[in-house]
Coordinates of N, CA and C in Angstrom, one line a residue:
M1 N 67.9 63.0 102.5 CA 69.2 63.5 102.4 C 69.4 64.2 101.0
D2 N 70.0 65.4 101.0 CA 70.2 66.1 99.7 C 71.6 65.7 99.2
Y3 N 71.7 65.4 98.0 CA 73.0 65.1 97.3 C 73.4 66.3 96.5
V4 N 74.7 66.5 96.6 CA 75.3 67.6 95.8 C 76.1 67.0 94.6
P5 N 75.7 67.5 93.4 CA 76.4 66.9 92.2 C 77.8 67.5 92.0
V6 N 78.8 66.9 92.5 CA 80.1 67.3 92.3 C 81.0 66.2 91.7
T7 N 82.0 66.6 91.0 CA 83.0 65.7 90.4 C 84.3 66.4 90.4
T8 N 85.3 65.8 89.8 CA 86.6 66.4 89.7 C 86.9 66.8 88.2
L9 N 87.6 67.8 88.0 CA 88.0 68.3 86.7 C 89.6 68.4 86.8
S10 N 90.2 67.8 85.8 CA 91.7 67.8 85.7 C 92.1 68.6 84.5
F11 N 93.2 69.3 84.6 CA 93.7 70.0 83.4 C 95.2 70.2 83.6
K12 N 95.9 70.5 82.5 CA 97.3 70.7 82.5 C 97.6 72.2 82.1
N13 N 98.5 72.8 82.8 CA 99.0 74.2 82.5 C 100.5 74.2 82.7
K14 N 101.2 74.6 81.6 CA 102.7 74.7 81.6 C 103.3 73.4 82.2
N15 N 102.9 72.3 81.7 CA 103.4 71.0 82.1 C 103.2 70.6 83.5
K16 N 102.2 71.2 84.2 CA 101.9 70.8 85.5 C 100.4 70.4 85.6
N17 N 100.1 69.3 86.2 CA 98.7 68.8 86.3 C 98.0 69.4 87.5
Y18 N 96.7 69.7 87.3 CA 95.9 70.2 88.4 C 94.6 69.4 88.5
T19 N 94.0 69.3 89.6 CA 92.7 68.7 89.8 C 91.9 69.6 90.7
L20 N 90.7 69.9 90.3 CA 89.7 70.7 91.1 C 88.5 70.0 91.3
H21 N 87.8 70.3 92.4 CA 86.5 69.8 92.7 C 85.5 70.8 92.1
V22 N 84.5 70.3 91.3 CA 83.6 71.2 90.6 C 82.1 70.8 91.0
L23 N 81.3 71.8 91.0 CA 79.9 71.6 91.2 C 79.2 71.6 89.8
L24 N 78.4 70.6 89.6 CA 77.6 70.5 88.3 C 76.3 71.0 88.6
D25 N 75.9 72.0 87.7 CA 74.6 72.7 87.9 C 73.9 72.7 86.6
S26 N 72.9 71.9 86.5 CA 72.1 71.7 85.2 C 71.4 73.0 84.8
G27 N 71.2 73.9 85.7 CA 70.5 75.1 85.4 C 71.4 76.3 85.0
S28 N 72.7 76.1 85.0 CA 73.6 77.1 84.6 C 73.9 77.1 83.1
T29 N 74.1 78.2 82.5 CA 74.4 78.3 81.1 C 75.9 78.7 80.9
T30 N 76.6 79.0 82.0 CA 78.0 79.5 82.0 C 78.8 78.7 83.0
S31 N 80.1 78.5 82.7 CA 81.0 77.9 83.7 C 81.7 79.0 84.4
W32 N 81.8 78.8 85.8 CA 82.3 79.8 86.7 C 83.5 79.2 87.5
I33 N 84.4 80.1 87.9 CA 85.5 79.7 88.8 C 85.8 80.8 89.7
K34 N 86.0 80.5 91.0 CA 86.3 81.5 92.0 C 87.8 81.9 91.9
R35 N 88.1 83.2 91.9 CA 89.4 83.7 91.7 C 90.4 83.0 92.7
S36 N 90.0 82.8 93.9 CA 90.9 82.2 94.9 C 91.4 80.8 94.5
V37 N 90.6 80.1 93.7 CA 91.0 78.8 93.3 C 92.2 78.9 92.3
L38 N 92.4 80.0 91.6 CA 93.4 80.2 90.6 C 94.8 80.5 91.2
Q39 N 94.8 80.8 92.5 CA 96.1 81.2 93.1 C 97.1 80.1 93.0
G40 N 98.3 80.5 92.5 CA 99.4 79.5 92.4 C 99.4 78.6 91.1
K41 N 98.4 78.9 90.3 CA 98.3 78.0 89.1 C 98.8 78.7 87.8
D42 N 99.2 80.0 87.9 CA 99.8 80.7 86.8 C 98.9 80.7 85.5
L43 N 97.6 81.0 85.7 CA 96.7 81.0 84.6 C 96.4 82.4 84.2
Q44 N 96.4 82.7 82.9 CA 96.2 84.1 82.4 C 94.7 84.3 82.3
T45 N 94.2 85.5 82.8 CA 92.8 85.9 82.6 C 92.7 86.9 81.5
F46 N 91.5 86.9 80.9 CA 91.3 87.8 79.8 C 90.0 88.7 80.1
K47 N 90.1 90.0 79.8 CA 89.0 90.9 80.1 C 87.9 90.6 79.0
V48 N 86.7 90.5 79.5 CA 85.5 90.2 78.6 C 84.4 91.2 79.1
P49 N 83.3 91.4 78.3 CA 82.2 92.1 78.8 C 81.6 91.5 80.0
A50 N 81.2 92.3 81.0 CA 80.7 91.8 82.2 C 79.4 91.0 82.0
I51 N 79.3 89.9 82.8 CA 78.1 89.0 82.7 C 77.7 88.7 84.2
T52 N 76.4 88.4 84.4 CA 76.0 88.0 85.7 C 75.3 86.7 85.6
G53 N 75.2 85.9 86.6 CA 74.6 84.6 86.6 C 74.2 84.1 88.0
S54 N 73.3 83.2 88.0 CA 72.8 82.6 89.2 C 73.0 81.1 89.1
T55 N 73.5 80.5 90.2 CA 73.7 79.0 90.2 C 73.3 78.6 91.6
L56 N 73.4 77.3 91.8 CA 73.1 76.7 93.1 C 74.0 77.3 94.2
A57 N 75.2 77.7 93.8 CA 76.2 78.2 94.8 C 76.0 79.7 95.0
G58 N 75.2 80.4 94.3 CA 75.0 81.8 94.5 C 74.9 82.6 93.2
N59 N 74.9 84.0 93.4 CA 74.8 84.9 92.3 C 76.1 85.5 92.0
F60 N 76.5 85.5 90.8 CA 77.9 86.0 90.4 C 77.9 87.0 89.3
K61 N 79.0 87.8 89.3 CA 79.2 88.7 88.3 C 80.7 88.6 87.9
A62 N 81.0 88.6 86.6 CA 82.4 88.5 86.1 C 82.7 89.3 84.9
N63 N 83.9 89.8 84.8 CA 84.3 90.5 83.6 C 85.7 89.9 83.2
E64 N 86.1 88.7 83.7 CA 87.3 88.1 83.2 C 87.0 86.6 82.9
L65 N 87.8 86.1 82.1 CA 87.7 84.7 81.6 C 89.0 84.0 81.6
I66 N 89.1 82.7 81.9 CA 90.3 81.9 81.7 C 89.9 80.8 80.7
W67 N 90.9 80.3 80.0 CA 90.7 79.2 79.1 C 91.6 78.0 79.7
L68 N 90.9 76.9 79.9 CA 91.6 75.7 80.3 C 91.7 74.8 79.0
K69 N 92.8 74.1 78.8 CA 93.0 73.2 77.7 C 93.2 71.8 78.1
D70 N 92.8 70.9 77.3 CA 92.9 69.4 77.6 C 92.4 69.1 79.0
T71 N 91.1 69.4 79.2 CA 90.4 69.2 80.4 C 89.7 67.9 80.4
K72 N 89.7 67.3 81.6 CA 88.9 66.0 81.7 C 88.0 66.0 82.9
L73 N 86.9 65.4 82.8 CA 86.0 65.1 83.9 C 86.0 63.6 84.0
Q74 N 87.0 63.1 84.8 CA 87.3 61.7 84.9 C 86.1 60.8 85.2
E75 N 85.3 61.3 86.2 CA 84.1 60.4 86.6 C 83.1 60.2 85.5
L76 N 83.0 61.2 84.6 CA 82.0 61.1 83.5 C 82.5 60.3 82.4
D77 N 83.7 60.5 82.0 CA 84.4 59.7 80.9 C 85.9 59.9 81.0
P78 N 86.6 58.9 81.5 CA 88.1 59.1 81.7 C 88.8 59.1 80.4
H79 N 88.2 58.8 79.3 CA 88.9 58.7 78.0 C 88.6 59.9 77.1
R80 N 87.7 60.8 77.5 CA 87.4 62.0 76.7 C 88.1 63.2 77.3
T81 N 88.5 64.1 76.3 CA 89.2 65.4 76.7 C 88.4 66.5 76.1
V82 N 88.1 67.5 76.9 CA 87.5 68.8 76.4 C 88.7 69.6 75.9
L83 N 88.8 69.9 74.6 CA 90.0 70.6 74.1 C 90.2 72.0 74.7
E84 N 89.1 72.8 74.8 CA 89.1 74.1 75.4 C 87.9 74.4 76.2
M85 N 88.0 75.0 77.3 CA 86.9 75.3 78.2 C 87.1 76.7 78.8
G86 N 86.1 77.6 78.6 CA 86.2 78.9 79.1 C 85.4 79.0 80.4
L87 N 86.0 79.6 81.4 CA 85.4 79.8 82.7 C 85.5 81.2 83.1
H88 N 84.3 81.8 83.6 CA 84.2 83.2 84.0 C 84.7 83.2 85.5
V89 N 85.6 84.2 85.7 CA 86.2 84.4 87.0 C 85.4 85.3 87.9
F90 N 85.1 84.9 89.1 CA 84.3 85.7 90.0 C 84.9 85.8 91.4
D91 N 84.5 86.8 92.2 CA 85.1 87.0 93.5 C 84.1 86.8 94.7
A92 N 82.8 86.7 94.4 CA 81.7 86.7 95.4 C 81.8 85.4 96.3
P93 N 81.3 85.5 97.5 CA 81.3 84.3 98.3 C 80.4 83.3 97.8
C94 N 80.7 82.0 98.0 CA 79.8 80.9 97.6 C 79.0 80.4 98.8
R95 N 77.9 79.8 98.5 CA 77.2 79.1 99.6 C 77.8 77.8 99.9

């Protein structure tokens, strides 16, 4: 049986709490988020130089970034908070 390394990521934006399921990929050097996941969350994207990357979920290209603040990975440590986390926004299909 193949296990998929997933966990939950929680963050707050404009006094509203959100929780996302995330894939942990030890081979990736960049954090990625699919644009469709952002719908309804009122998160601002920022233009950045285009980057490409390959993960377990596929190959991606992005030229936008979002910043999440006060992020938690509850299953790893419920008492620690990542103050800021940048995620590159992509549109490609995932596996």
